[in-house]
PDB file of C-alpha atoms in Angstrom:
ATOM      1  CA  UNK A  14     -41.456  59.492 -62.461  1.00 87.00           C
ATOM      2  CA  UNK A  15     -38.102  60.906 -63.586  1.00 90.00           C
ATOM      3  CA  UNK A  16     -38.606  64.356 -62.052  1.00 93.00           C
ATOM      4  CA  UNK A  17     -36.559  63.494 -58.944  1.00 92.00           C
ATOM      5  CA  UNK A  18     -33.674  62.409 -61.202  1.00 92.00           C
ATOM      6  CA  UNK A  19     -33.924  65.738 -63.065  1.00 94.00           C
ATOM      7  CA  UNK A  20     -33.774  67.611 -59.760  1.00 95.00           C
ATOM      8  CA  UNK A  21     -30.720  65.665 -58.555  1.00 93.00           C
ATOM      9  CA  UNK A  22     -28.862  66.216 -61.836  1.00 94.00           C
ATOM     10  CA  UNK A  23     -29.563  69.954 -61.560  1.00 94.00           C
ATOM     11  CA  UNK A  24     -28.340  69.896 -57.933  1.00 94.00           C
ATOM     12  CA  UNK A  25     -25.052  68.387 -59.122  1.00 93.00           C
ATOM     13  CA  UNK A  26     -24.700  71.096 -61.765  1.00 93.00           C
ATOM     14  CA  UNK A  27     -24.927  68.623 -64.654  1.00 93.00           C
ATOM     15  CA  UNK A  28     -25.946  70.079 -68.018  1.00 92.00           C
ATOM     16  CA  UNK A  29     -28.127  67.660 -69.966  1.00 91.00           C
ATOM     17  CA  UNK A  30     -31.189  67.247 -72.175  1.00 88.00           C
ATOM     18  CA  UNK A  31     -33.844  64.569 -71.766  1.00 88.00           C
ATOM     19  CA  UNK A  32     -36.641  63.349 -74.011  1.00 84.00           C
ATOM     20  CA  UNK A  33     -38.752  60.782 -72.082  1.00 85.00           C
ATOM     21  CA  UNK A  34     -36.048  58.223 -71.134  1.00 83.00           C
ATOM     22  CA  UNK A  35     -33.334  59.335 -73.582  1.00 84.00           C
ATOM     23  CA  UNK A  36     -30.764  61.459 -71.768  1.00 89.00           C
ATOM     24  CA  UNK A  37     -27.813  63.292 -73.305  1.00 89.00           C
ATOM     25  CA  UNK A  38     -25.236  64.732 -70.902  1.00 91.00           C
ATOM     26  CA  UNK A  39     -23.114  67.647 -72.120  1.00 91.00           C
ATOM     27  CA  UNK A  40     -19.734  68.760 -70.849  1.00 91.00           C
ATOM     28  CA  UNK A  41     -16.636  70.650 -71.974  1.00 90.00           C
ATOM     29  CA  UNK A  42     -14.411  67.629 -71.341  1.00 89.00           C
ATOM     30  CA  UNK A  43     -14.767  63.841 -71.532  1.00 87.00           C
ATOM     31  CA  UNK A  44     -14.118  63.638 -67.788  1.00 88.00           C
ATOM     32  CA  UNK A  45     -16.959  66.036 -67.042  1.00 90.00           C
ATOM     33  CA  UNK A  46     -19.369  63.895 -69.065  1.00 89.00           C
ATOM     34  CA  UNK A  47     -18.186  60.638 -67.445  1.00 87.00           C
ATOM     35  CA  UNK A  48     -18.722  62.081 -63.959  1.00 89.00           C
ATOM     36  CA  UNK A  49     -22.266  63.005 -64.949  1.00 91.00           C
ATOM     37  CA  UNK A  50     -22.898  59.506 -66.291  1.00 88.00           C
ATOM     38  CA  UNK A  51     -21.777  57.895 -63.030  1.00 87.00           C
ATOM     39  CA  UNK A  52     -24.204  60.083 -61.064  1.00 91.00           C
ATOM     40  CA  UNK A  53     -27.027  59.404 -63.541  1.00 91.00           C
ATOM     41  CA  UNK A  54     -26.504  55.638 -63.397  1.00 86.00           C
ATOM     42  CA  UNK A  55     -26.554  55.678 -59.590  1.00 86.00           C
ATOM     43  CA  UNK A  56     -29.816  57.654 -59.564  1.00 90.00           C
ATOM     44  CA  UNK A  57     -31.395  55.254 -62.067  1.00 86.00           C
ATOM     45  CA  UNK A  58     -30.477  52.174 -60.034  1.00 81.00           C
ATOM     46  CA  UNK A  59     -31.914  53.749 -56.892  1.00 82.00           C
ATOM     47  CA  UNK A  60     -35.265  53.920 -58.717  1.00 81.00           C
ATOM     48  CA  UNK A  61     -35.021  50.318 -59.895  1.00 78.00           C
ATOM     49  CA  UNK A  62     -34.497  51.408 -63.513  1.00 81.00           C
ATOM     50  CA  UNK A  63     -32.379  49.470 -65.989  1.00 74.00           C
ATOM     51  CA  UNK A  64     -29.489  51.523 -67.392  1.00 71.00           C
ATOM     52  CA  UNK A  65     -29.000  50.606 -71.034  1.00 69.00           C
ATOM     53  CA  UNK A  66     -25.223  50.356 -71.173  1.00 62.00           C
ATOM     54  CA  UNK A  67     -25.244  49.097 -74.776  1.00 59.00           C
ATOM     55  CA  UNK A  68     -26.539  52.500 -75.931  1.00 64.00           C
ATOM     56  CA  UNK A  69     -23.898  54.354 -73.959  1.00 73.00           C
ATOM     57  CA  UNK A  70     -21.293  56.341 -75.891  1.00 77.00           C
ATOM     58  CA  UNK A  71     -19.174  59.443 -75.402  1.00 82.00           C
ATOM     59  CA  UNK A  72     -18.483  61.585 -78.453  1.00 82.00           C
ATOM     60  CA  UNK A  73     -17.416  65.073 -79.472  1.00 85.00           C
ATOM     61  CA  UNK A  74     -20.419  66.899 -80.906  1.00 82.00           C
ATOM     62  CA  UNK A  75     -19.939  68.477 -84.327  1.00 81.00           C
ATOM     63  CA  UNK A  76     -23.197  70.441 -84.273  1.00 81.00           C
ATOM     64  CA  UNK A  77     -25.807  71.828 -81.892  1.00 80.00           C
ATOM     65  CA  UNK A  78     -28.241  69.112 -83.040  1.00 74.00           C
ATOM     66  CA  UNK A  79     -25.917  66.231 -82.162  1.00 74.00           C
ATOM     67  CA  UNK A  80     -25.009  67.888 -78.845  1.00 77.00           C
ATOM     68  CA  UNK A  81     -28.625  67.863 -77.657  1.00 73.00           C
ATOM     69  CA  UNK A  82     -29.459  64.511 -79.258  1.00 69.00           C
ATOM     70  CA  UNK A  83     -31.699  65.707 -82.072  1.00 65.00           C
ATOM     71  CA  UNK A  84     -30.168  63.626 -84.869  1.00 61.00           C
ATOM     72  CA  UNK A  85     -32.621  60.949 -86.137  1.00 62.00           C
ATOM     73  CA  UNK A  86     -31.732  57.432 -85.003  1.00 68.00           C
ATOM     74  CA  UNK A  87     -33.397  55.698 -87.981  1.00 76.00           C
ATOM     75  CA  UNK A  88     -33.552  56.844 -91.582  1.00 76.00           C
ATOM     76  CA  UNK A  89     -36.710  56.608 -93.687  1.00 79.00           C
ATOM     77  CA  UNK A  90     -34.997  53.946 -95.834  1.00 80.00           C
ATOM     78  CA  UNK A  91     -34.335  51.714 -92.815  1.00 81.00           C
ATOM     79  CA  UNK A  92     -37.940  52.097 -91.628  1.00 82.00           C
ATOM     80  CA  UNK A  93     -39.251  51.106 -95.059  1.00 82.00           C
ATOM     81  CA  UNK A  94     -36.890  48.122 -95.221  1.00 79.00           C
ATOM     82  CA  UNK A  95     -38.440  46.677 -92.054  1.00 84.00           C
ATOM     83  CA  UNK A  96     -41.636  45.911 -93.959  1.00 86.00           C
ATOM     84  CA  UNK A  97     -40.098  44.838 -97.273  1.00 85.00           C
ATOM     85  CA  UNK A  98     -38.594  41.389 -96.636  1.00 87.00           C
ATOM     86  CA  UNK A  99     -39.267  39.057 -93.687  1.00 91.00           C
ATOM     87  CA  UNK A 100     -35.982  37.126 -93.997  1.00 91.00           C
ATOM     88  CA  UNK A 101     -33.939  40.307 -94.150  1.00 90.00           C
ATOM     89  CA  UNK A 102     -35.833  41.708 -91.188  1.00 92.00           C
ATOM     90  CA  UNK A 103     -35.116  38.589 -89.133  1.00 94.00           C
ATOM     91  CA  UNK A 104     -31.424  38.793 -90.050  1.00 93.00           C
ATOM     92  CA  UNK A 105     -31.219  42.498 -89.178  1.00 92.00           C
ATOM     93  CA  UNK A 106     -33.140  41.930 -85.939  1.00 94.00           C
ATOM     94  CA  UNK A 107     -30.687  39.226 -84.806  1.00 95.00           C
ATOM     95  CA  UNK A 108     -27.740  41.467 -85.704  1.00 93.00           C
ATOM     96  CA  UNK A 109     -29.264  44.328 -83.728  1.00 92.00           C
ATOM     97  CA  UNK A 110     -29.464  42.103 -80.635  1.00 93.00           C
ATOM     98  CA  UNK A 111     -25.792  41.104 -80.878  1.00 91.00           C
ATOM     99  CA  UNK A 112     -23.663  42.952 -78.332  1.00 83.00           C
ATOM    100  CA  UNK A 113     -21.170  44.059 -81.005  1.00 85.00           C
ATOM    101  CA  UNK A 114     -23.795  45.452 -83.383  1.00 88.00           C
ATOM    102  CA  UNK A 115     -26.536  46.333 -80.879  1.00 88.00           C
ATOM    103  CA  UNK A 116     -29.067  48.821 -82.251  1.00 87.00           C
ATOM    104  CA  UNK A 117     -31.682  49.799 -79.680  1.00 84.00           C
ATOM    105  CA  UNK A 118     -33.514  52.228 -81.976  1.00 84.00           C
ATOM    106  CA  UNK A 119     -34.013  49.595 -84.689  1.00 90.00           C
ATOM    107  CA  UNK A 120     -35.169  46.978 -82.166  1.00 92.00           C
ATOM    108  CA  UNK A 121     -37.663  49.257 -80.433  1.00 90.00           C
ATOM    109  CA  UNK A 122     -39.098  50.630 -83.664  1.00 90.00           C
ATOM    110  CA  UNK A 123     -39.477  47.149 -85.162  1.00 93.00           C
ATOM    111  CA  UNK A 124     -41.123  45.659 -82.082  1.00 94.00           C
ATOM    112  CA  UNK A 125     -43.633  48.492 -81.812  1.00 91.00           C
ATOM    113  CA  UNK A 126     -44.565  48.785 -85.480  1.00 91.00           C
ATOM    114  CA  UNK A 127     -44.119  45.379 -87.112  1.00 93.00           C
ATOM    115  CA  UNK A 128     -47.202  43.166 -87.059  1.00 92.00           C
ATOM    116  CA  UNK A 129     -47.016  41.507 -90.490  1.00 91.00           C
ATOM    117  CA  UNK A 130     -46.062  38.117 -89.017  1.00 93.00           C
ATOM    118  CA  UNK A 131     -44.891  36.392 -85.839  1.00 95.00           C
ATOM    119  CA  UNK A 132     -41.413  35.675 -87.276  1.00 95.00           C
ATOM    120  CA  UNK A 133     -39.653  37.400 -84.345  1.00 96.00           C
ATOM    121  CA  UNK A 134     -41.310  35.404 -81.544  1.00 97.00           C
ATOM    122  CA  UNK A 135     -38.658  32.691 -81.184  1.00 97.00           C
ATOM    123  CA  UNK A 136     -35.787  35.203 -81.274  1.00 97.00           C
ATOM    124  CA  UNK A 137     -37.495  37.340 -78.620  1.00 97.00           C
ATOM    125  CA  UNK A 138     -38.038  34.403 -76.269  1.00 97.00           C
ATOM    126  CA  UNK A 139     -34.432  33.225 -76.737  1.00 96.00           C
ATOM    127  CA  UNK A 140     -33.083  36.680 -75.891  1.00 95.00           C
ATOM    128  CA  UNK A 141     -35.687  37.757 -73.318  1.00 94.00           C
ATOM    129  CA  UNK A 142     -33.533  37.324 -70.201  1.00 90.00           C
ATOM    130  CA  UNK A 143     -30.501  39.036 -71.710  1.00 89.00           C
ATOM    131  CA  UNK A 144     -32.368  42.141 -72.850  1.00 89.00           C
ATOM    132  CA  UNK A 145     -34.582  43.256 -69.987  1.00 87.00           C
ATOM    133  CA  UNK A 146     -34.289  46.872 -71.180  1.00 85.00           C
ATOM    134  CA  UNK A 147     -36.570  45.840 -74.080  1.00 90.00           C
ATOM    135  CA  UNK A 148     -39.119  43.946 -71.980  1.00 91.00           C
ATOM    136  CA  UNK A 149     -41.985  46.369 -72.610  1.00 91.00           C
ATOM    137  CA  UNK A 150     -41.455  46.249 -76.386  1.00 93.00           C
ATOM    138  CA  UNK A 151     -41.062  42.445 -76.274  1.00 96.00           C
ATOM    139  CA  UNK A 152     -44.429  42.112 -74.514  1.00 95.00           C
ATOM    140  CA  UNK A 153     -46.111  44.511 -76.961  1.00 94.00           C
ATOM    141  CA  UNK A 154     -44.948  42.384 -79.902  1.00 96.00           C
ATOM    142  CA  UNK A 155     -45.818  39.027 -78.311  1.00 97.00           C
ATOM    143  CA  UNK A 156     -49.283  40.334 -77.408  1.00 96.00           C
ATOM    144  CA  UNK A 157     -50.055  40.907 -81.090  1.00 95.00           C
ATOM    145  CA  UNK A 158     -49.950  37.148 -81.741  1.00 96.00           C
ATOM    146  CA  UNK A 159     -51.085  35.762 -78.405  1.00 94.00           C
ATOM    147  CA  UNK A 160     -54.254  34.243 -79.886  1.00 94.00           C
ATOM    148  CA  UNK A 161     -52.024  31.681 -81.626  1.00 95.00           C
ATOM    149  CA  UNK A 162     -52.020  28.458 -79.565  1.00 95.00           C
ATOM    150  CA  UNK A 163     -48.375  27.573 -80.350  1.00 96.00           C
ATOM    151  CA  UNK A 164     -47.203  31.033 -79.280  1.00 96.00           C
ATOM    152  CA  UNK A 165     -49.227  30.769 -76.060  1.00 95.00           C
ATOM    153  CA  UNK A 166     -47.445  27.514 -75.220  1.00 94.00           C
ATOM    154  CA  UNK A 167     -44.007  28.955 -76.002  1.00 95.00           C
ATOM    155  CA  UNK A 168     -44.644  32.024 -73.845  1.00 95.00           C
ATOM    156  CA  UNK A 169     -45.930  29.949 -70.916  1.00 94.00           C
ATOM    157  CA  UNK A 170     -42.968  27.572 -71.074  1.00 94.00           C
ATOM    158  CA  UNK A 171     -40.318  30.279 -71.433  1.00 94.00           C
ATOM    159  CA  UNK A 172     -41.669  33.164 -69.358  1.00 94.00           C
ATOM    160  CA  UNK A 173     -43.855  31.451 -66.750  1.00 92.00           C
ATOM    161  CA  UNK A 174     -40.890  30.057 -64.741  1.00 91.00           C
ATOM    162  CA  UNK A 175     -39.384  33.565 -64.461  1.00 90.00           C
ATOM    163  CA  UNK A 176     -42.226  34.522 -62.105  1.00 90.00           C
ATOM    164  CA  UNK A 177     -40.961  32.028 -59.530  1.00 87.00           C
ATOM    165  CA  UNK A 178     -37.406  33.353 -59.451  1.00 79.00           C
ATOM    166  CA  UNK A 179     -36.478  35.239 -56.315  1.00 69.00           C
ATOM    167  CA  UNK A 180     -33.260  36.667 -57.765  1.00 61.00           C
ATOM    168  CA  UNK A 181     -34.859  38.815 -60.478  1.00 61.00           C
ATOM    169  CA  UNK A 182     -33.955  42.403 -59.479  1.00 57.00           C
ATOM    170  CA  UNK A 183     -36.567  44.054 -61.669  1.00 77.00           C
ATOM    171  CA  UNK A 184     -40.203  43.953 -60.544  1.00 85.00           C
ATOM    172  CA  UNK A 185     -41.148  45.718 -63.765  1.00 86.00           C
ATOM    173  CA  UNK A 186     -40.047  42.658 -65.770  1.00 89.00           C
ATOM    174  CA  UNK A 187     -42.265  40.331 -63.757  1.00 91.00           C
ATOM    175  CA  UNK A 188     -45.113  42.856 -63.966  1.00 91.00           C
ATOM    176  CA  UNK A 189     -44.947  42.756 -67.767  1.00 93.00           C
ATOM    177  CA  UNK A 190     -44.929  38.929 -67.801  1.00 94.00           C
ATOM    178  CA  UNK A 191     -48.061  38.881 -65.632  1.00 95.00           C
ATOM    179  CA  UNK A 192     -49.754  41.257 -68.084  1.00 94.00           C
ATOM    180  CA  UNK A 193     -48.910  38.914 -70.977  1.00 95.00           C
ATOM    181  CA  UNK A 194     -50.184  35.870 -69.056  1.00 94.00           C
ATOM    182  CA  UNK A 195     -53.464  37.675 -68.436  1.00 93.00           C
ATOM    183  CA  UNK A 196     -53.873  38.014 -72.204  1.00 93.00           C
ATOM    184  CA  UNK A 197     -53.087  34.294 -72.625  1.00 94.00           C
ATOM    185  CA  UNK A 198     -55.669  33.496 -69.936  1.00 91.00           C
ATOM    186  CA  UNK A 199     -58.363  34.977 -72.175  1.00 90.00           C
ATOM    187  CA  UNK A 200     -57.779  32.125 -74.636  1.00 90.00           C
ATOM    188  CA  UNK A 201     -56.383  29.373 -72.395  1.00 88.00           C
ATOM    189  CA  UNK A 202     -57.253  29.034 -68.715  1.00 88.00           C
ATOM    190  CA  UNK A 203     -53.929  29.045 -66.874  1.00 88.00           C
ATOM    191  CA  UNK A 204     -53.152  26.409 -64.215  1.00 90.00           C
ATOM    192  CA  UNK A 205     -54.198  27.191 -60.626  1.00 91.00           C
ATOM    193  CA  UNK A 206     -50.575  27.547 -59.469  1.00 92.00           C
ATOM    194  CA  UNK A 207     -50.492  30.987 -61.146  1.00 92.00           C
ATOM    195  CA  UNK A 208     -53.554  32.058 -59.159  1.00 92.00           C
ATOM    196  CA  UNK A 209     -51.964  30.760 -55.949  1.00 94.00           C
ATOM    197  CA  UNK A 210     -48.769  32.700 -56.654  1.00 93.00           C
ATOM    198  CA  UNK A 211     -50.744  35.847 -57.519  1.00 93.00           C
ATOM    199  CA  UNK A 212     -52.681  35.745 -54.223  1.00 94.00           C
ATOM    200  CA  UNK A 213     -49.472  35.133 -52.276  1.00 94.00           C
ATOM    201  CA  UNK A 214     -47.797  38.171 -53.889  1.00 92.00           C
ATOM    202  CA  UNK A 215     -50.828  40.412 -53.367  1.00 93.00           C
ATOM    203  CA  UNK A 216     -50.954  39.499 -49.680  1.00 94.00           C
ATOM    204  CA  UNK A 217     -47.238  40.105 -49.177  1.00 92.00           C
ATOM    205  CA  UNK A 218     -46.520  43.576 -47.797  1.00 90.00           C
ATOM    206  CA  UNK A 219     -43.061  43.536 -49.371  1.00 87.00           C
ATOM    207  CA  UNK A 220     -44.433  43.189 -52.906  1.00 88.00           C
ATOM    208  CA  UNK A 221     -43.826  46.468 -54.738  1.00 85.00           C
ATOM    209  CA  UNK A 222     -46.657  48.510 -56.204  1.00 85.00           C
ATOM    210  CA  UNK A 223     -45.445  47.953 -59.793  1.00 82.00           C
ATOM    211  CA  UNK A 224     -45.444  44.180 -59.340  1.00 88.00           C
ATOM    212  CA  UNK A 225     -48.853  44.209 -57.589  1.00 90.00           C
ATOM    213  CA  UNK A 226     -50.265  46.104 -60.547  1.00 90.00           C
ATOM    214  CA  UNK A 227     -49.212  43.346 -62.961  1.00 90.00           C
ATOM    215  CA  UNK A 228     -50.333  40.589 -60.615  1.00 92.00           C
ATOM    216  CA  UNK A 229     -53.754  42.159 -60.073  1.00 91.00           C
TER     217      UNK A 229
END
């Protein structure tokens, strides 16, 4: 999926390293790196991807490892702490969502690995619309507890209305919500208006493939 972006970056003579969706651009000057970032962001938007500006930083590398992005984002101690105390986890999770102390690595790791309790559900739903770059991880976490009736209701009330918005620029977000609703539907039969909307979207030629996948 990102091959065309790789090819364009090479065409522009940009030196970089990429691991899945983590990209580190290298340059001899700050200006050189910033020019590369502008091109990268444009290419991402053309593909409908969500650039994660909160993770963006420009720094002078002090080693080969940091230059190519090999330094570990989370220490073993931090990973262990995630499972040690629920209250502390909740506090750290909220801090990591704050724009001034945003920590994408901590958020993603927690959402993918933590399944001890549903303590993060309310925070996720409150911050869902402001953190679309985490939508896949949000859905993974919510899915772990979707058999709980109260959580089903919260998800329907908070996320269901987002499917009817015409100003959401990211089909991938709506696709993920449809996938979560399908899991809810296994426990609670959803109202017919969801079926009506699904059929309407499937029959619409303008509906993107990624959205049709979620709807189907």
